[in-house]
Each structure stands twice: as C-alpha cells, then as structure tokens.
C-alpha cells in the first residue's frame, strides 16, 4: 500500500486501513473458482444469498455473495456438498472488514468432468505405487478390536457390526462417527483414521458407507484421503457403496469389500464354521491317533506272537539239547579214546612185563652182579672171566637177591668140547 508512513505517534485509523485494503482488492480482476459448497443461505425476502465455498483438498474456505435470483435460477446445482465453478470479483466490505467473492455466475461441475478428474488422479496415484498389491497388508485372522469409520447411526454401521457379531459375538469395535459426504467428510475421516491408527488395540480399520451418487462418494476419491489411507500402519478395509461403486480409496485400501455387509463377514471368522472345523480336526486327530495306536498294537501283537518272543526259552532249550548232545558225544569220544589208550597201555605193559627182566627171573633165571666198592650201579657179569676168586657177588632172583663169594675155578667143558675153567661160588 502506498501512502505516508505510520508510526506509534502517527497511526492510521481503522477506516483508512480498511479503505486502502478495499482499494487494493478492487484492483483485482474477476476470476473463475472451483470448489465444494459447504453452506448455502438464501432467505426469502432478501436480495443477497450467502454461500461458503470450500476447497475439498484443504481446510480452506471462501465467503461468496450472490444475487438471490442467481441462486434460485441455478436450482439443484446450488446445494450443500455439490462441486461448482463460480465467476466473481473479490470485494472487501468496509463495515465488517470481511473479504468475499461477489459471484455473478454459478455452474455445476458435470459428472463427466468429475469422472475425468478422478481418472487423472487415479493414474497419478497408480504411478506413485499406491495401488501396488505388494504394499497391501493382510488383516489379522481374528482382530482384537476393529476400528470403524462411518456415518453416525448409519445403515452401514449397523450392517458391519451386526454381521460381524453374528459371526463372532465377542468381537469389539471402536466406532468413529464422521460425515461421509459433504465438505466436512474428508477432514473428519482423515482425523478418525489418524486416531484409530495410533490406537495399539485396533488391529484393522474399516471405512464403511452406503451407496450413493458419484457426487455423494466424491470424498472417498479425494487425494488427501487416499494418501492418508496409504500412510496408515494399520490394515485398512474399504467398504464403500455397492458393488458397482469403486472410489479411489478402494484401490488404495489393503482390502476392498463390495458392501458394508461383506466387510462385516470378512472381518472375523464364523464361530460356527470354526467350531465345526475344530471338531472335524479333533475327529481327524482322534482317528489318526486311533489308527496309529491300532497299527502299533497289531505290530506288537505280531512281534509278540513270533516264536522267539512267544516262547523265548524254546531256542535256548533247543540249543541246550544240542549242547548236551554235543557234550555227551564229546564225553563218549573221550571215554572211547581213554579206553583205547588204556587198552593200548595194558597191552604195552603186558609186552613190557613179558619182555622185562622180572619175567625172565620168574622163569628161573638170575642176574649176577659184581659188588664193587665204588659208587654207581653194580656191573652185571656176562662172563666168568670178569671175576676172580674172592670177589663178592650179588645174585638177584625173581623174589629177591642173595650174596655170594667167588671160589676156586672148576674145569668144565662147553658145548664145543673145549675145556674151560669156572669159578665156583660159596
């Protein structure tokens, strides 16, 4: 703003500041603005309608003023929650010190244009990887607590809770009621998402809403909400509208359910089915165990009926009989050998006895030995020439021995007629 400088001693009056702001705003040209109608006030009997235009992607709003006839002529297009494009010139009201946009044209954003914008946003989010199946998380099989974001006392809330409790009566919910359409829907849903995501007890978050028109479901194709869902650490289940409805949050969420009813059924297992499954598994385990025990009993019975186990001493007895038989055979063999050896010994003994000197002496023979003074055995006389008169002799017979002394020799004739001398004994 141009003008003389101000100071604590020379301040500007409020009217001066307001006038200068109004002059500066008046120099702005007319603009086209797109947004979502958050409030429409058109009272009968007044010439001006007051509206609030909100940015759907940010918590920013702008006051609008329009001729009441313009609002009435626009008909259903000018309703809270609708996307519109307005043409107007900014103006500053000195009396209230407020800035507003004086509107001279209001146009509803067509469905085709909305769908085209949603498609452009869809391609952008897909390019950033927010739809990638690899980043999606699987909800727990049986969550401790389910966070539910839906309209207050809505049919969607009733469908989710009723179907989940019918399947698992002990299921717990933390319900966050929010606006599910209109200008306040996105910020409320984002705040509820953050609150549930920070709760350590909440294992899964459900976004639920009944069916509606494209305009009604626009908050669930909002970029801010899609990015908030993608940033959640807790798995998010989307249950928006009916089967044909596919807002962008369905692609970003970890699990998409066609209806809130399906979400209630998918959140928790069916207690009847799980009980039946447990009973079936228990029966299968019982049958498997009984079959195993039966097989083992048959195996033990077969082993027990084997001869080696049925009569464990039978093999020992058979071996004992064999050992006894072999022992008897060995004993008999030894006895026969001893008998033969005894017989042989007796035979040898008889031969020795027959051939020995004792047998000869028994037949009348004698052994004559010359007695000497030296030690050692006495020499046996084999010839009369080996003795001389006076020698002492020992004559051994079969039953003993006698002593003798050699006398004078006697003349004898041998068998050849030769005369020899023979010593006599006394």
GROMACS .gro file of N, CA, C and O in nm, residues 278-351:
model
  296
  278UNK      N    1  -1.284  -7.707   1.402
  278UNK     CA    2  -1.207  -7.761   1.515
  278UNK      C    3  -1.255  -7.901   1.550
  278UNK      O    4  -1.174  -7.992   1.578
  279UNK      N    5  -1.390  -7.919   1.549
  279UNK     CA    6  -1.443  -8.053   1.577
  279UNK      C    7  -1.396  -8.154   1.472
  279UNK      O    8  -1.359  -8.268   1.506
  280UNK      N    9  -1.398  -8.113   1.345
  280UNK     CA   10  -1.351  -8.202   1.239
  280UNK      C   11  -1.203  -8.233   1.255
  280UNK      O   12  -1.161  -8.350   1.239
  281UNK      N   13  -1.123  -8.131   1.285
  281UNK     CA   14  -0.981  -8.156   1.306
  281UNK      C   15  -0.957  -8.245   1.427
  281UNK      O   16  -0.868  -8.331   1.427
  282UNK      N   17  -1.039  -8.224   1.532
  282UNK     CA   18  -1.025  -8.308   1.651
  282UNK      C   19  -1.060  -8.453   1.616
  282UNK      O   20  -0.991  -8.547   1.660
  283UNK      N   21  -1.169  -8.471   1.538
  283UNK     CA   22  -1.205  -8.607   1.497
  283UNK      C   23  -1.098  -8.669   1.408
  283UNK      O   24  -1.067  -8.788   1.422
  284UNK      N   25  -1.045  -8.588   1.318
  284UNK     CA   26  -0.937  -8.641   1.233
  284UNK      C   27  -0.817  -8.679   1.315
  284UNK      O   28  -0.753  -8.784   1.292
  285UNK      N   29  -0.784  -8.595   1.413
  285UNK     CA   30  -0.670  -8.627   1.500
  285UNK      C   31  -0.699  -8.752   1.582
  285UNK      O   32  -0.610  -8.837   1.601
  286UNK      N   33  -0.825  -8.764   1.630
  286UNK     CA   34  -0.861  -8.883   1.707
  286UNK      C   35  -0.852  -9.008   1.620
  286UNK      O   36  -0.798  -9.112   1.663
  287UNK      N   37  -0.905  -8.997   1.496
  287UNK     CA   38  -0.898  -9.113   1.407
  287UNK      C   39  -0.754  -9.147   1.372
  287UNK      O   40  -0.716  -9.265   1.366
  288UNK      N   41  -0.675  -9.043   1.346
  288UNK     CA   42  -0.535  -9.068   1.313
  288UNK      C   43  -0.463  -9.133   1.430
  288UNK      O   44  -0.385  -9.228   1.412
  289UNK      N   45  -0.489  -9.083   1.552
  289UNK     CA   46  -0.424  -9.141   1.670
  289UNK      C   47  -0.472  -9.284   1.693
  289UNK      O   48  -0.391  -9.374   1.723
  290UNK      N   49  -0.606  -9.305   1.677
  290UNK     CA   50  -0.658  -9.440   1.696
  290UNK      C   51  -0.599  -9.535   1.591
  290UNK      O   52  -0.564  -9.650   1.622
  291UNK      N   53  -0.589  -9.487   1.466
  291UNK     CA   54  -0.529  -9.571   1.362
  291UNK      C   55  -0.384  -9.603   1.392
  291UNK      O   56  -0.339  -9.717   1.373
  292UNK      N   57  -0.312  -9.502   1.439
  292UNK     CA   58  -0.170  -9.526   1.472
  292UNK      C   59  -0.157  -9.625   1.587
  292UNK      O   60  -0.074  -9.717   1.583
  293UNK      N   61  -0.240  -9.606   1.690
  293UNK     CA   62  -0.235  -9.699   1.804
  293UNK      C   63  -0.272  -9.839   1.759
  293UNK      O   64  -0.209  -9.938   1.800
  294UNK      N   65  -0.374  -9.851   1.673
  294UNK     CA   66  -0.414  -9.982   1.623
  294UNK      C   67  -0.302 -10.048   1.544
  294UNK      O   68  -0.274 -10.168   1.561
  295UNK      N   69  -0.237  -9.970   1.458
  295UNK     CA   70  -0.124 -10.027   1.383
  295UNK      C   71  -0.013 -10.072   1.475
  295UNK      O   72   0.046 -10.180   1.458
  296UNK      N   73   0.017  -9.990   1.575
  296UNK     CA   74   0.124 -10.027   1.667
  296UNK      C   75   0.086 -10.150   1.750
  296UNK      O   76   0.171 -10.236   1.779
  297UNK      N   77  -0.044 -10.159   1.788
  297UNK     CA   78  -0.088 -10.277   1.862
  297UNK      C   79  -0.075 -10.403   1.776
  297UNK      O   80  -0.034 -10.509   1.825
  298UNK      N   81  -0.116 -10.391   1.647
  298UNK     CA   82  -0.102 -10.506   1.558
  298UNK      C   83   0.045 -10.544   1.542
  298UNK      O   84   0.079 -10.663   1.538
  299UNK      N   85   0.131 -10.444   1.531
  299UNK     CA   86   0.273 -10.473   1.518
  299UNK      C   87   0.327 -10.542   1.642
  299UNK      O   88   0.401 -10.641   1.634
  300UNK      N   89   0.286 -10.489   1.760
  300UNK     CA   90   0.331 -10.552   1.885
  300UNK      C   91   0.276 -10.693   1.897
  300UNK      O   92   0.346 -10.784   1.944
  301UNK      N   93   0.149 -10.712   1.856
  301UNK     CA   94   0.091 -10.846   1.862
  301UNK      C   95   0.166 -10.941   1.770
  301UNK      O   96   0.193 -11.056   1.806
  302UNK      N   97   0.199 -10.892   1.648
  302UNK     CA   98   0.273 -10.976   1.556
  302UNK      C   99   0.411 -11.010   1.612
  302UNK      O  100   0.458 -11.125   1.602
  303UNK      N  101   0.473 -10.911   1.673
  303UNK     CA  102   0.605 -10.937   1.732
  303UNK      C  103   0.593 -11.032   1.851
  303UNK      O  104   0.677 -11.120   1.871
  304UNK      N  105   0.484 -11.012   1.930
  304UNK     CA  106   0.466 -11.096   2.048
  304UNK      C  107   0.437 -11.241   2.009
  304UNK      O  108   0.473 -11.335   2.081
  305UNK      N  109   0.370 -11.261   1.894
  305UNK     CA  110   0.335 -11.396   1.850
  305UNK      C  111   0.450 -11.466   1.778
  305UNK      O  112   0.437 -11.584   1.745
  306UNK      N  113   0.555 -11.399   1.753
  306UNK     CA  114   0.670 -11.466   1.692
  306UNK      C  115   0.727 -11.568   1.790
  306UNK      O  116   0.727 -11.544   1.912
  307UNK      N  117   0.775 -11.680   1.739
  307UNK     CA  118   0.825 -11.786   1.830
  307UNK      C  119   0.931 -11.737   1.926
  307UNK      O  120   0.934 -11.777   2.043
  308UNK      N  121   1.017 -11.648   1.879
  308UNK     CA  122   1.127 -11.606   1.965
  308UNK      C  123   1.077 -11.527   2.084
  308UNK      O  124   1.142 -11.524   2.189
  309UNK      N  125   0.959 -11.458   2.069
  309UNK     CA  126   0.902 -11.384   2.181
  309UNK      C  127   0.793 -11.462   2.251
  309UNK      O  128   0.772 -11.446   2.372
  310UNK      N  129   0.716 -11.544   2.173
  310UNK     CA  130   0.612 -11.623   2.238
  310UNK      C  131   0.671 -11.726   2.333
  310UNK      O  132   0.620 -11.749   2.443
  311UNK      N  133   0.780 -11.795   2.291
  311UNK     CA  134   0.850 -11.892   2.377
  311UNK      C  135   0.998 -11.858   2.375
  311UNK      O  136   1.076 -11.917   2.301
  312UNK      N  137   1.038 -11.756   2.450
  312UNK     CA  138   1.177 -11.711   2.442
  312UNK      C  139   1.279 -11.818   2.484
  312UNK      O  140   1.393 -11.814   2.441
  313UNK      N  141   1.235 -11.919   2.568
  313UNK     CA  142   1.330 -12.022   2.613
  313UNK      C  143   1.338 -12.140   2.517
  313UNK      O  144   1.419 -12.230   2.536
  314UNK      N  145   1.247 -12.136   2.416
  314UNK     CA  146   1.244 -12.250   2.324
  314UNK      C  147   1.376 -12.262   2.250
  314UNK      O  148   1.432 -12.373   2.238
  315UNK      N  149   1.426 -12.152   2.199
  315UNK     CA  150   1.554 -12.155   2.127
  315UNK      C  151   1.668 -12.195   2.220
  315UNK      O  152   1.759 -12.271   2.183
  316UNK      N  153   1.660 -12.145   2.346
  316UNK     CA  154   1.765 -12.181   2.442
  316UNK      C  155   1.758 -12.330   2.474
  316UNK      O  156   1.862 -12.398   2.484
  317UNK      N  157   1.632 -12.380   2.491
  317UNK     CA  158   1.619 -12.523   2.519
  317UNK      C  159   1.673 -12.606   2.404
  317UNK      O  160   1.741 -12.709   2.425
  318UNK      N  161   1.639 -12.560   2.279
  318UNK     CA  162   1.690 -12.634   2.164
  318UNK      C  163   1.843 -12.631   2.161
  318UNK      O  164   1.908 -12.735   2.137
  319UNK      N  165   1.898 -12.518   2.189
  319UNK     CA  166   2.044 -12.510   2.193
  319UNK      C  167   2.101 -12.589   2.311
  319UNK      O  168   2.209 -12.649   2.301
  320UNK      N  169   2.026 -12.589   2.422
  320UNK     CA  170   2.073 -12.665   2.539
  320UNK      C  171   2.076 -12.815   2.507
  320UNK      O  172   2.171 -12.887   2.544
  321UNK      N  173   1.971 -12.862   2.438
  321UNK     CA  174   1.970 -13.003   2.398
  321UNK      C  175   2.087 -13.032   2.304
  321UNK      O  176   2.153 -13.136   2.316
  322UNK      N  177   2.110 -12.939   2.212
  322UNK     CA  178   2.222 -12.960   2.120
  322UNK      C  179   2.354 -12.960   2.193
  322UNK      O  180   2.443 -13.043   2.167
  323UNK      N  181   2.368 -12.865   2.288
  323UNK     CA  182   2.491 -12.860   2.368
  323UNK      C  183   2.509 -12.989   2.448
  323UNK      O  184   2.619 -13.045   2.458
  324UNK      N  185   2.394 -13.036   2.508
  324UNK     CA  186   2.403 -13.162   2.586
  324UNK      C  187   2.439 -13.278   2.497
  324UNK      O  188   2.518 -13.366   2.535
  325UNK      N  189   2.379 -13.281   2.377
  325UNK     CA  190   2.412 -13.389   2.284
  325UNK      C  191   2.559 -13.384   2.244
  325UNK      O  192   2.628 -13.488   2.242
  326UNK      N  193   2.604 -13.261   2.214
  326UNK     CA  194   2.747 -13.248   2.179
  326UNK      C  195   2.838 -13.282   2.297
  326UNK      O  196   2.944 -13.343   2.280
  327UNK      N  197   2.792 -13.246   2.418
  327UNK     CA  198   2.872 -13.278   2.537
  327UNK      C  199   2.879 -13.430   2.557
  327UNK      O  200   2.986 -13.486   2.589
  328UNK      N  201   2.762 -13.497   2.539
  328UNK     CA  202   2.761 -13.642   2.553
  328UNK      C  203   2.849 -13.708   2.447
  328UNK      O  204   2.923 -13.805   2.475
  329UNK      N  205   2.839 -13.653   2.322
  329UNK     CA  206   2.923 -13.708   2.217
  329UNK      C  207   3.070 -13.687   2.247
  329UNK      O  208   3.154 -13.777   2.226
  330UNK      N  209   3.103 -13.568   2.301
  330UNK     CA  210   3.243 -13.542   2.336
  330UNK      C  211   3.288 -13.634   2.449
  330UNK      O  212   3.401 -13.686   2.448
  331UNK      N  213   3.196 -13.653   2.548
  331UNK     CA  214   3.232 -13.739   2.660
  331UNK      C  215   3.254 -13.883   2.612
  331UNK      O  216   3.351 -13.949   2.651
  332UNK      N  217   3.161 -13.928   2.525
  332UNK     CA  218   3.176 -14.064   2.473
  332UNK      C  219   3.303 -14.078   2.391
  332UNK      O  220   3.374 -14.179   2.400
  333UNK      N  221   3.330 -13.973   2.312
  333UNK     CA  222   3.453 -13.978   2.230
  333UNK      C  223   3.576 -13.983   2.319
  333UNK      O  224   3.669 -14.060   2.294
  334UNK      N  225   3.573 -13.900   2.426
  334UNK     CA  226   3.689 -13.900   2.518
  334UNK      C  227   3.702 -14.035   2.589
  334UNK      O  228   3.813 -14.089   2.604
  335UNK      N  229   3.584 -14.089   2.632
  335UNK     CA  230   3.589 -14.218   2.702
  335UNK      C  231   3.642 -14.327   2.610
  335UNK      O  232   3.720 -14.415   2.654
  336UNK      N  233   3.593 -14.324   2.484
  336UNK     CA  234   3.643 -14.424   2.389
  336UNK      C  235   3.793 -14.407   2.368
  336UNK      O  236   3.869 -14.505   2.362
  337UNK      N  237   3.835 -14.282   2.357
  337UNK     CA  238   3.978 -14.259   2.340
  337UNK      C  239   4.056 -14.306   2.461
  337UNK      O  240   4.163 -14.370   2.447
  338UNK      N  241   4.003 -14.276   2.582
  338UNK     CA  242   4.072 -14.322   2.704
  338UNK      C  243   4.074 -14.474   2.712
  338UNK      O  244   4.173 -14.535   2.756
  339UNK      N  245   3.958 -14.532   2.671
  339UNK     CA  246   3.953 -14.679   2.675
  339UNK      C  247   4.057 -14.740   2.582
  339UNK      O  248   4.126 -14.837   2.617
  340UNK      N  249   4.061 -14.680   2.459
  340UNK     CA  250   4.161 -14.733   2.365
  340UNK      C  251   4.303 -14.712   2.419
  340UNK      O  252   4.388 -14.802   2.410
  341UNK      N  253   4.325 -14.597   2.474
  341UNK     CA  254   4.459 -14.571   2.527
  341UNK      C  255   4.490 -14.662   2.646
  341UNK      O  256   4.605 -14.708   2.664
  342UNK      N  257   4.385 -14.689   2.728
  342UNK     CA  258   4.407 -14.780   2.842
  342UNK      C  259   4.441 -14.920   2.793
  342UNK      O  260   4.530 -14.988   2.846
  343UNK      N  261   4.363 -14.963   2.692
  343UNK     CA  262   4.390 -15.095   2.634
  343UNK      C  263   4.529 -15.102   2.574
  343UNK      O  264   4.602 -15.201   2.595
  344UNK      N  265   4.564 -14.998   2.502
  344UNK     CA  266   4.699 -14.994   2.444
  344UNK      C  267   4.804 -14.996   2.555
  344UNK      O  268   4.909 -15.065   2.542
  345UNK      N  269   4.776 -14.924   2.662
  345UNK     CA  270   4.873 -14.919   2.774
  345UNK      C  271   4.886 -15.055   2.839
  345UNK      O  272   4.998 -15.099   2.872
  346UNK      N  273   4.769 -15.123   2.856
  346UNK     CA  274   4.775 -15.257   2.915
  346UNK      C  275   4.852 -15.351   2.825
  346UNK      O  276   4.930 -15.436   2.873
  347UNK      N  277   4.827 -15.336   2.696
  347UNK     CA  278   4.899 -15.422   2.602
  347UNK      C  279   5.049 -15.397   2.607
  347UNK      O  280   5.129 -15.492   2.611
  348UNK      N  281   5.084 -15.268   2.609
  348UNK     CA  282   5.227 -15.234   2.617
  348UNK      C  283   5.286 -15.282   2.748
  348UNK      O  284   5.399 -15.334   2.755
  349UNK      N  285   5.202 -15.265   2.853
  349UNK     CA  286   5.251 -15.309   2.986
  349UNK      C  287   5.273 -15.459   2.987
  349UNK      O  288   5.370 -15.510   3.044
  350UNK      N  289   5.178 -15.531   2.922
  350UNK     CA  290   5.195 -15.678   2.917
  350UNK      C  291   5.318 -15.716   2.838
  350UNK      O  292   5.394 -15.807   2.877
  351UNK      N  293   5.337 -15.647   2.728
  351UNK     CA  294   5.457 -15.675   2.648
  351UNK      C  295   5.581 -15.644   2.727
  351UNK      O  296   5.680 -15.720   2.724
   0.00000   0.00000   0.00000
